[in-house]
Amino acid sequence: MTTTDYSPKPGAAPVGRMLLAQTAFETRMLLRNGEQLLLTVVIPTVLLVLFSAVDIVAVDGPGKRVDFLAPGLLALAVMSTAFTGQAIATGFERRYGVLKRLGASPLPRWALLTAKTGCVLVTEALQVALLTVIALALGWSPQGLATPLGALTVAALLVLGTAAFSGLGLLMAGTLKAEATLAAANLVFILLLLAGGVIVPLSKFPSAVQSALELLPIAALSDGLRSVLQTGAGVPWSDLGILGGWAVLGLAAAARFFRWE
Amino acid sequence: MHSEPAVQIAGLVKRYGTAFNNRVPAVDGLDLTVAHGAITAVLGPNGAGKTTTIETCEGYRRPDAGTVRVLGLDPVTQNAELRPRIGVMLQSGGVYAGARAVEMLRHTAKLHAHPLDVDALVERLGLGSCGRTTYRRLSGGQQQRLALAMAVVGRPELVFLDEPTAGLDPQARRATWELVRDLRRDGVTVIVTTHHMDEAEQLADHVAIVDRGKVIATGTPEELCRGGAEDALRFDGPPGLDLGPLLKELPEGATATETATGSYRVEATVDPQLLATVTGWCAASGILPERLAVQRRSLEDVFLDLTGRDLRS
Ligand SMILES: Nc1ncnc2c1ncn2[C@@H]1O[C@H](COP(=O)(O)OP(=O)(O)O)[C@@H](O)[C@H]1O
Ligand SMILES: [Mg+2]
């Protein structure tokens, strides 16, 4: 056995390398986790296929059933990864001292949070690609993408939605116990899936309830995506505004209240 | 070389909770100086404040009072500068539940500019046997060894190990000690907390005994254990020996007693002269002292002397 030389030679890796390594590592951890995959991949896919094929809920707006459902399930995919998945994973990382231990490593905190965002974006890209392929196979004909403005609006909605859900997810993970986060994040996921305009149109709710539900981030995201992709309408400023508001609130609260241990 | 100590703690006070629920401080005016290139053990019973002290040095906690300097830096305000230079093993956890040992170590290495060779470290600590098992399914010993490897892989100047051998079997314990000694050989400063006095005695160059948030004694294990009264010479012989003649030959203040039938104990400063006196008396009396042994004061005795309590209690 050769003897190792332990003589000190300390130093942080270049920050770019740390960021890449941390993003890749977190993504690998996520993709290995069966429950996370169920949440982020299996559920949106199954819902898309099932509700497109079977006439269970009456959909809204022009086009085929899949034209209503695909934008809603893209919104659900964003929520499942940025909010539910991230909250649960981060909650357990906090509980098991992972965040604490990383706090003594050369990785700066902002870089850890950037890596988490990178991991979320990579996962979302995979989800969007998968859902798009399946929806197209089911006959989806997305509108509004012919112009750069439409594509840009969709991108802005996805990014703001990710920011809003990340802020709320991290707020939960950084303040509640890991088990409480697990339960609450799953409960919120189911409630928002049902009452956030993902597969059930908000028009099915009484109008007073509907105007309250419209303020939910999931409702703003699915409505915004639909107004471009289903109806080809212009920029959904009010949805963008709601998402922006949640993003600012959520991220500010997370930054203020997040506890690392 | 180094103009200041590796760690300098003066008058550290740390309370948990709020002003409304003002409990006994976890650390209560603790002073500690740690020399470069040595192994320093912070020894004390559970709840003494070891972890709180170490975590203040690592920058996790802000002192309520007192000053802490680590490698000449303030661990809180100069944290970013300090972190790459230290290695940290928490008392527990610190690893993604779903990570495999070797990939976790490889990832930790990537956060450092000049990490150790991961394969060599894996072999050295026997982590290869963890295979594809994820962290939460590893044995306690494997988890400890992984955390230890993560603390040293970045080639730090200063390593903090919080109870690195807790729950390890004797063999794994010795393997950890060997690694710690190799670190010292190569010039790394090591601070290790423990509630095992034998660990402190065998491993450390310097020991700081902590109790109720204060350092109550400090020195090399030899210095701490010196102090004649508790040193003793013991032997077995025929029961009921008349110890009067022996006592007359012993130095002032020495005692000789039959502690159990046929077991004798001579309490005095144990030096070669004392041994010669006792064996000389045995020879003159025609006694073969069986199981003759020099009994040194242990750190456990030191702790008992200082606090009136048992270290393990
Ligand atoms: N996070 C915490 N919140 C409240 N009390 C704590 C916390 N950590 C430690 N304590 C208390 O502070 C005291 C010292 O604890 P600690 O530093 O962990 O001691 P040791 O590591 O020597 O066992 C103990 O009484 C412990 O209960
Ligand atoms: Mg402790």
XYZ file of C-alpha atoms and ligand atoms in Angstrom:
602
model
C 0.000 0.000 0.000
C 1.374 3.389 -0.950
C 1.291 6.074 1.696
C -0.794 9.103 0.898
C 0.680 12.545 1.418
C -1.778 14.585 3.447
C 0.352 17.721 3.636
C -1.902 20.770 3.444
C -2.652 22.253 0.066
C -5.980 23.918 0.666
C -8.013 25.872 -1.804
C -11.457 26.223 -3.304
C -12.042 24.912 -6.800
C -12.863 27.591 -9.396
C -16.419 28.669 -8.749
C -17.595 27.652 -12.223
C -16.362 24.129 -11.655
C -18.038 23.969 -8.251
C -21.316 25.157 -9.753
C -21.235 22.589 -12.529
C -20.278 19.789 -10.152
C -22.976 20.703 -7.638
C -25.661 21.016 -10.328
C -24.717 17.680 -11.856
C -24.606 16.005 -8.456
C -27.978 17.337 -7.314
C -29.551 16.349 -10.640
C -28.123 12.841 -10.301
C -29.529 12.546 -6.774
C -32.944 13.705 -8.015
C -33.092 11.390 -11.003
C -32.117 8.466 -8.798
C -34.982 9.093 -6.402
C -37.994 6.991 -7.302
C -40.581 9.116 -5.494
C -39.252 12.262 -7.147
C -39.526 10.646 -10.580
C -43.061 9.557 -9.834
C -43.929 13.116 -8.963
C -42.098 14.897 -11.759
C -42.360 12.464 -14.648
C -44.920 9.750 -14.139
C -47.850 11.748 -12.723
C -47.880 14.562 -15.324
C -47.419 12.053 -18.142
C -50.163 9.730 -16.946
C -52.567 12.626 -16.403
C -51.855 13.982 -19.863
C -52.439 10.667 -21.575
C -55.417 9.661 -19.447
C -57.408 12.880 -19.628
C -56.628 13.415 -23.318
C -57.938 9.982 -24.168
C -60.899 9.744 -21.805
C -63.694 12.255 -21.475
C -63.680 12.526 -17.678
C -63.587 16.274 -17.181
C -65.152 18.778 -19.505
C -62.420 21.013 -20.840
C -62.579 24.660 -21.819
C -61.670 26.725 -24.844
C -60.983 26.039 -28.486
C -59.376 22.935 -29.967
C -59.045 19.358 -28.828
C -58.909 18.106 -25.274
C -55.120 17.868 -25.467
C -54.923 21.525 -26.470
C -56.445 22.419 -23.097
C -54.553 19.782 -21.115
C -50.991 20.152 -22.453
C -50.412 23.713 -21.116
C -51.930 22.732 -17.763
C -49.649 19.748 -17.421
C -46.620 21.811 -18.391
C -47.576 24.076 -15.510
C -47.959 21.034 -13.249
C -44.518 19.804 -14.295
C -42.987 23.122 -13.257
C -44.780 22.993 -9.909
C -43.844 19.371 -9.241
C -40.151 20.041 -9.747
C -39.641 23.602 -8.529
C -42.006 23.394 -5.575
C -42.883 19.892 -4.410
C -39.717 18.061 -5.397
C -37.374 20.822 -4.357
C -39.123 21.381 -1.025
C -38.995 17.699 -0.092
C -35.400 17.146 -1.208
C -34.128 20.311 0.448
C -36.102 19.601 3.620
C -34.387 16.252 4.021
C -30.999 17.692 3.089
C -31.476 20.152 5.911
C -32.617 17.454 8.307
C -29.633 15.197 7.523
C -27.088 17.981 7.914
C -26.242 18.095 4.197
C -26.845 21.826 3.974
C -24.903 22.321 7.188
C -21.946 20.299 5.953
C -21.952 22.111 2.603
C -21.858 25.325 4.628
C -18.360 24.348 5.780
C -17.208 23.432 2.274
C -15.724 25.928 -0.186
C -19.062 26.105 -2.031
C -20.644 29.536 -1.383
C -24.310 29.573 -0.400
C -25.346 31.504 -3.466
C -23.637 28.862 -5.571
C -25.543 26.108 -3.776
C -28.834 27.887 -4.487
C -27.800 28.527 -8.083
C -26.976 24.842 -8.448
C -30.375 23.930 -7.065
C -31.976 26.240 -9.612
C -29.845 24.678 -12.338
C -30.976 21.221 -11.234
C -34.612 22.365 -11.369
C -34.173 23.854 -14.849
C -32.472 20.736 -16.199
C -35.278 18.585 -14.837
C -37.932 20.904 -16.233
C -36.287 20.829 -19.658
C -36.516 17.035 -19.599
C -40.156 17.191 -18.462
C -41.124 19.762 -21.069
C -39.449 17.736 -23.808
C -41.183 14.547 -22.730
C -44.615 16.111 -22.303
C -44.313 17.968 -25.614
C -43.470 14.810 -27.524
C -46.354 12.919 -25.936
C -48.817 15.782 -26.442
C -47.810 16.148 -30.078
C -48.335 12.433 -30.529
C -51.794 12.887 -29.036
C -52.545 15.518 -31.651
C -51.623 18.711 -29.785
C -51.418 21.760 -32.022
C -49.794 24.517 -29.948
C -50.626 28.065 -31.052
C -48.781 31.291 -30.626
C -45.265 29.887 -31.109
C -44.881 31.176 -34.658
C -43.799 34.595 -33.431
C -40.728 35.210 -31.266
C -42.980 37.102 -28.867
C -45.106 34.004 -28.247
C -42.099 31.812 -27.602
C -40.603 34.489 -25.385
C -43.836 34.797 -23.426
C -43.923 31.038 -22.827
C -40.305 31.139 -21.671
C -41.045 34.095 -19.367
C -44.025 32.274 -17.863
C -41.958 29.148 -17.225
C -39.095 31.115 -15.684
C -41.312 33.249 -13.453
C -43.321 30.198 -12.466
C -40.114 28.391 -11.549
C -38.956 31.364 -9.476
C -42.299 31.612 -7.675
C -42.501 27.886 -6.893
C -38.833 27.695 -5.896
C -39.256 30.525 -3.419
C -42.287 28.867 -1.841
C -40.658 25.425 -1.831
C -37.461 26.682 -0.221
C -39.465 28.680 2.315
C -41.221 25.483 3.356
C -38.036 23.392 3.381
C -36.112 25.957 5.389
C -38.679 26.487 8.116
C -40.654 23.278 8.680
C -39.481 19.881 9.837
C -38.611 17.494 7.024
C -41.615 15.246 7.694
C -43.948 18.235 7.822
C -42.510 19.500 4.554
C -43.031 16.086 2.987
C -46.657 15.968 4.033
C -47.448 19.611 3.301
C -45.709 19.704 -0.069
C -47.596 16.630 -1.251
C -50.893 17.951 0.050
C -50.383 21.311 -1.640
C -49.466 19.485 -4.848
C -52.734 17.554 -4.869
C -54.860 20.560 -3.894
C -53.319 22.790 -6.540
C -53.550 20.004 -9.107
C -57.302 19.873 -8.499
C -58.070 23.517 -7.826
C -55.396 25.319 -9.855
C -56.838 24.994 -13.341
C -54.448 22.203 -14.331
C -56.976 19.618 -15.526
C -60.225 21.043 -14.165
C -61.068 24.427 -15.778
C -61.492 27.178 -13.181
C -64.790 28.061 -14.882
C -66.250 24.973 -13.210
C -65.938 26.662 -9.818
C -68.416 29.250 -8.450
C -67.370 32.661 -9.666
C -66.351 34.019 -6.216
C -64.135 31.006 -5.629
C -62.837 31.264 -9.145
C -61.554 34.814 -8.745
C -59.691 33.763 -5.586
C -58.241 30.663 -7.237
C -57.052 32.754 -10.172
C -54.537 34.370 -7.858
C -52.761 31.052 -7.182
C -49.387 30.713 -8.893
C -50.395 27.422 -10.492
C -53.562 29.008 -11.886
C -51.639 31.982 -13.261
C -49.095 29.687 -14.863
C -51.581 27.302 -16.466
C -53.850 30.161 -17.552
C -50.912 32.121 -18.969
C -49.575 29.116 -20.882
C -53.051 28.359 -22.174
C -53.723 31.873 -23.357
C -50.652 31.638 -25.607
C -50.562 27.956 -26.521
C -54.283 27.188 -26.726
C -55.809 30.440 -27.955
C -52.785 32.193 -29.425
C -53.668 35.368 -27.538
C -51.165 38.108 -26.751
C -49.015 38.558 -23.687
C -50.961 37.532 -20.518
C -49.761 40.444 -18.427
C -51.960 39.754 -15.413
C -50.710 36.155 -15.165
C -47.118 37.341 -15.502
C -47.838 39.924 -12.823
C -49.284 37.351 -10.409
C -46.320 35.025 -10.934
C -43.891 37.907 -10.486
C -45.607 38.851 -7.230
C -45.378 35.298 -5.874
C -41.742 35.086 -6.977
C -40.797 38.258 -5.127
C -42.768 37.305 -2.019
C -41.633 33.689 -1.941
C -37.974 34.339 -2.576
C -37.851 37.235 -0.116
C -39.551 35.186 2.599
C -37.255 32.238 1.913
C -34.178 34.458 2.095
C -35.441 35.929 5.358
C -36.641 32.821 7.179
C -34.611 29.931 5.745
C -32.715 28.081 8.465
C -29.793 25.958 7.327
C -29.878 23.567 10.285
C 6.546 29.772 10.716
C 3.218 30.472 12.391
C 3.063 33.677 14.357
C -0.172 32.729 16.094
C -1.871 29.548 17.261
C -4.101 27.542 14.913
C -7.082 28.263 17.120
C -7.397 30.829 19.868
C -10.546 30.977 21.949
C -10.872 33.457 24.800
C -13.851 33.769 27.125
C -16.286 32.096 24.730
C -19.908 32.170 25.865
C -22.714 30.581 23.866
C -26.356 30.268 24.924
C -29.111 28.534 23.028
C -32.632 29.880 23.029
C -33.857 33.397 23.499
C -33.503 36.034 26.182
C -36.898 34.943 27.496
C -35.806 31.429 28.051
C -32.373 32.112 29.381
C -30.965 28.728 30.058
C -27.574 27.739 31.394
C -25.000 28.633 28.753
C -23.844 25.659 26.668
C -20.398 27.234 26.675
C -19.566 29.452 29.614
C -16.286 31.349 29.436
C -14.175 28.833 27.609
C -10.501 29.465 26.839
C -8.517 27.270 24.498
C -5.328 27.595 22.495
C -4.542 25.024 19.841
C -1.007 24.663 18.521
C -0.233 24.110 14.845
C 0.702 20.659 13.637
C -0.454 18.800 16.731
C -3.412 16.662 17.701
C -5.561 18.384 20.300
C -8.337 16.499 22.055
C -11.296 18.279 23.577
C -12.365 15.768 26.203
C -15.515 15.933 28.236
C -18.791 14.225 29.084
C -21.904 14.508 26.931
C -23.389 17.967 27.093
C -20.125 19.586 28.199
C -20.168 21.983 25.236
C -17.653 20.300 22.927
C -19.807 20.405 19.795
C -20.914 23.969 20.465
C -17.282 25.039 20.819
C -16.142 23.259 17.661
C -19.087 24.566 15.651
C -18.315 28.097 16.752
C -14.803 27.592 15.360
C -16.299 26.309 12.111
C -18.358 29.475 11.759
C -21.780 27.891 12.385
C -22.474 29.857 15.547
C -21.892 33.429 16.548
C -20.383 33.764 20.029
C -22.541 35.565 22.591
C -19.334 36.777 24.204
C -15.611 36.227 23.856
C -13.403 35.930 20.814
C -12.632 33.062 18.476
C -9.826 33.105 15.922
C -9.196 30.207 13.599
C -6.073 30.331 11.440
C -5.991 34.007 12.329
C -9.496 34.584 10.931
C -12.858 35.384 12.430
C -14.926 32.271 11.630
C -18.139 34.265 11.119
C -17.099 37.419 9.295
C -14.216 35.801 7.361
C -16.022 32.545 6.767
C -15.540 32.418 3.008
C -11.808 32.747 3.441
C -11.686 30.157 6.209
C -13.829 27.393 4.701
C -11.443 26.142 2.016
C -8.676 25.851 4.609
C -10.495 23.645 7.129
C -11.856 20.114 7.046
C -15.036 19.367 8.955
C -16.526 16.148 10.249
C -19.830 16.832 11.967
C -20.939 14.737 14.911
C -23.470 13.138 12.577
C -24.890 13.355 9.081
C -23.751 15.668 6.339
C -24.304 13.319 3.399
C -27.170 13.089 0.871
C -29.328 10.136 1.908
C -29.344 8.758 -1.632
C -25.627 9.189 -2.357
C -23.138 6.347 -2.642
C -19.977 6.649 -0.577
C -17.470 6.966 -3.386
C -19.502 9.368 -5.524
C -20.089 11.596 -2.488
C -16.367 11.671 -1.774
C -15.579 12.340 -5.416
C -18.055 15.200 -5.421
C -16.590 16.709 -2.247
C -13.144 16.480 -3.833
C -14.402 18.510 -6.814
C -15.146 21.466 -4.567
C -11.430 21.765 -3.753
C -8.527 23.003 -5.823
C -5.976 20.305 -4.963
C -7.848 17.335 -3.516
C -6.274 14.087 -2.414
C -6.402 11.128 -4.743
C -9.902 9.798 -4.113
C -9.078 6.208 -5.033
C -6.217 6.087 -2.559
C -8.406 7.500 0.188
C -11.182 5.037 -0.646
C -8.728 2.187 -0.357
C -7.188 3.560 2.805
C -10.522 3.801 4.601
C -12.016 0.662 3.106
C -14.858 2.596 1.482
C -14.683 0.499 -1.664
C -16.678 -2.184 0.118
C -19.645 0.228 0.326
C -20.194 -0.340 -3.386
C -23.503 0.952 -4.685
C -25.117 1.105 -1.248
C -26.620 4.509 -0.551
C -25.626 6.492 2.535
C -28.710 5.832 4.603
C -28.160 2.073 4.245
C -24.470 2.113 5.191
C -23.415 0.834 8.608
C -22.669 3.426 11.263
C -18.969 2.714 10.903
C -19.047 3.180 7.146
C -20.929 6.446 7.546
C -18.308 7.673 10.016
C -15.432 6.715 7.715
C -17.067 8.487 4.782
C -17.520 11.651 6.848
C -13.884 11.418 7.919
C -12.749 11.022 4.315
C -14.833 14.048 3.309
C -13.142 16.090 6.033
C -9.636 15.405 4.754
C -10.065 15.073 0.979
C -9.607 18.815 0.368
C -6.112 18.811 1.911
C -6.997 21.209 4.720
C -4.548 22.839 7.121
C -6.816 22.282 10.058
C -9.265 19.436 10.605
C -12.155 19.389 13.084
C -13.390 15.908 13.969
C -16.429 15.805 16.252
C -16.440 12.417 17.993
C -14.974 10.612 14.976
C -14.857 7.214 16.666
C -18.225 7.241 18.432
C -19.853 3.877 17.895
C -16.889 2.328 16.055
C -15.558 -1.121 16.832
C -11.986 -1.240 18.201
C -10.458 -2.085 14.825
C -12.172 0.762 12.986
C -11.258 3.024 15.845
C -7.590 2.233 15.475
C -7.816 2.788 11.722
C -9.203 6.260 12.401
C -6.433 6.974 14.906
C -3.855 5.894 12.348
C -5.223 8.312 9.777
C -5.228 11.117 12.332
C -1.585 10.355 13.160
C -0.726 10.408 9.451
C -2.325 13.837 9.215
C -0.081 15.062 12.027
C 2.955 13.477 10.373
C 2.246 15.563 7.281
C 1.763 18.781 9.213
C -2.020 18.981 9.471
C -3.455 20.390 12.698
C -6.185 18.182 14.130
C -8.815 18.980 16.742
C -10.825 16.022 17.891
C -13.592 15.882 20.447
C -14.193 12.762 22.460
C -15.696 11.499 25.645
C -13.305 8.530 25.685
C -10.401 9.261 27.978
C -8.330 6.473 26.460
C -8.740 8.056 23.043
C -7.488 11.400 24.321
C -4.656 9.680 26.197
C -3.452 7.628 23.275
C -4.032 10.000 20.398
C -3.592 13.548 21.560
C -0.529 15.703 22.024
C -2.624 18.155 24.004
C -5.803 17.577 25.932
C -8.322 20.155 27.080
C -10.777 18.739 29.578
C -14.141 20.463 29.235
C -16.944 20.361 31.754
C -20.080 22.492 31.918
C -18.881 24.812 29.202
C -15.435 25.505 30.640
C -11.952 24.133 30.172
C -11.101 22.813 33.607
C -7.648 21.433 32.819
C -5.267 21.411 29.913
C -1.887 19.946 29.081
C -0.247 16.912 27.570
C -1.716 13.620 28.776
C 1.473 13.104 30.812
C 1.223 16.518 32.441
C -2.411 15.989 33.310
C -1.835 12.556 34.774
C 1.245 13.542 36.733
C 0.594 14.346 40.372
C 1.788 11.578 42.663
C -1.177 10.922 44.872
C -3.049 8.805 42.427
C -0.073 6.878 41.100
C 0.192 3.480 42.655
C 2.108 0.246 42.666
C 0.109 -2.858 43.170
C 0.936 -6.527 43.633
C -0.520 -9.753 44.945
C 1.024 -11.771 47.757
C 0.105 -13.919 50.709
C -2.839 -12.462 52.617
C -2.418 -10.594 55.876
C 1.132 -9.270 55.439
C 2.359 -6.875 58.109
C 2.934 -3.688 56.090
C 4.369 -1.699 59.029
C 8.029 -2.398 58.221
C 7.434 -1.507 54.542
C 5.797 1.782 55.455
C 8.893 2.785 57.470
C 11.037 2.381 54.341
C 8.662 4.329 52.082
C 8.935 8.075 51.564
C 6.923 10.530 53.650
C 3.194 10.532 52.834
C 3.125 7.164 51.134
C 0.474 4.616 52.045
C 0.386 0.856 51.775
C -2.844 -1.063 52.162
C -4.301 -4.488 51.551
C -7.180 -3.504 49.276
C -8.596 -7.023 49.015
C -7.426 -10.289 50.486
C -3.894 -10.778 49.158
C -3.969 -7.629 46.993
C -1.717 -4.791 47.997
C -1.559 -1.209 46.873
C 1.231 1.242 47.543
C 0.304 4.839 46.868
C 3.206 7.176 46.349
C 5.077 8.946 43.585
C 6.000 5.963 41.494
C 9.621 6.175 40.460
C 12.408 3.574 40.098
C 13.459 4.170 43.697
C 9.981 3.289 44.970
C 9.963 0.114 42.911
C 13.370 -0.850 44.326
C 12.192 -0.175 47.884
C 9.073 -2.288 47.517
C 10.752 -5.200 45.746
C 13.653 -4.984 48.201
C 11.246 -5.315 51.098
C 9.537 -8.239 49.344
C 12.890 -9.958 48.825
C 13.879 -9.440 52.449
C 10.507 -10.850 53.546
C 10.744 -13.815 51.187
C 7.671 -12.803 49.174
C 7.291 -13.127 45.438
C 5.127 -10.137 44.419
C 2.836 -11.507 41.755
C 1.189 -9.378 39.094
C 3.355 -6.470 40.141
C 2.179 -3.424 38.229
C 2.622 0.305 38.096
C -0.752 2.004 38.015
C -0.762 5.428 36.480
C -3.351 8.035 37.143
C -5.614 8.160 34.111
C -7.468 11.123 32.655
C -10.539 9.550 34.162
C -9.001 9.949 37.615
C -8.065 13.526 36.739
C -11.638 14.276 35.758
C -12.947 12.653 38.908
C -10.530 14.719 41.013
C -11.534 17.960 39.362
C -15.289 17.501 39.284
C -16.075 14.816 41.803
C -17.965 13.056 39.017
C -17.219 10.158 36.733
C -16.472 11.087 33.126
C -18.835 8.402 31.904
C -21.722 9.398 34.113
N -29.202 23.424 18.990
C -29.332 23.428 20.322
N -30.401 23.995 20.916
C -30.542 24.010 22.251
N -29.656 23.480 23.111
C -28.559 22.880 22.610
C -28.344 22.825 21.174
N -27.162 22.187 20.965
C -26.689 21.866 22.183
N -27.506 22.279 23.173
C -27.262 22.120 24.622
O -26.028 22.730 24.927
C -25.273 21.931 25.811
C -23.939 21.581 25.198
O -24.157 20.740 24.081
P -22.999 20.260 23.113
O -22.175 21.420 22.723
O -23.631 19.478 22.041
O -22.142 19.328 24.083
P -21.226 18.057 23.748
O -20.842 18.117 22.306
O -20.057 18.224 24.664
O -22.011 16.842 24.073
C -26.134 20.723 26.125
O -26.790 20.965 27.331
C -27.105 20.666 24.996
O -28.326 20.098 25.415
Mg -21.156 16.709 20.838
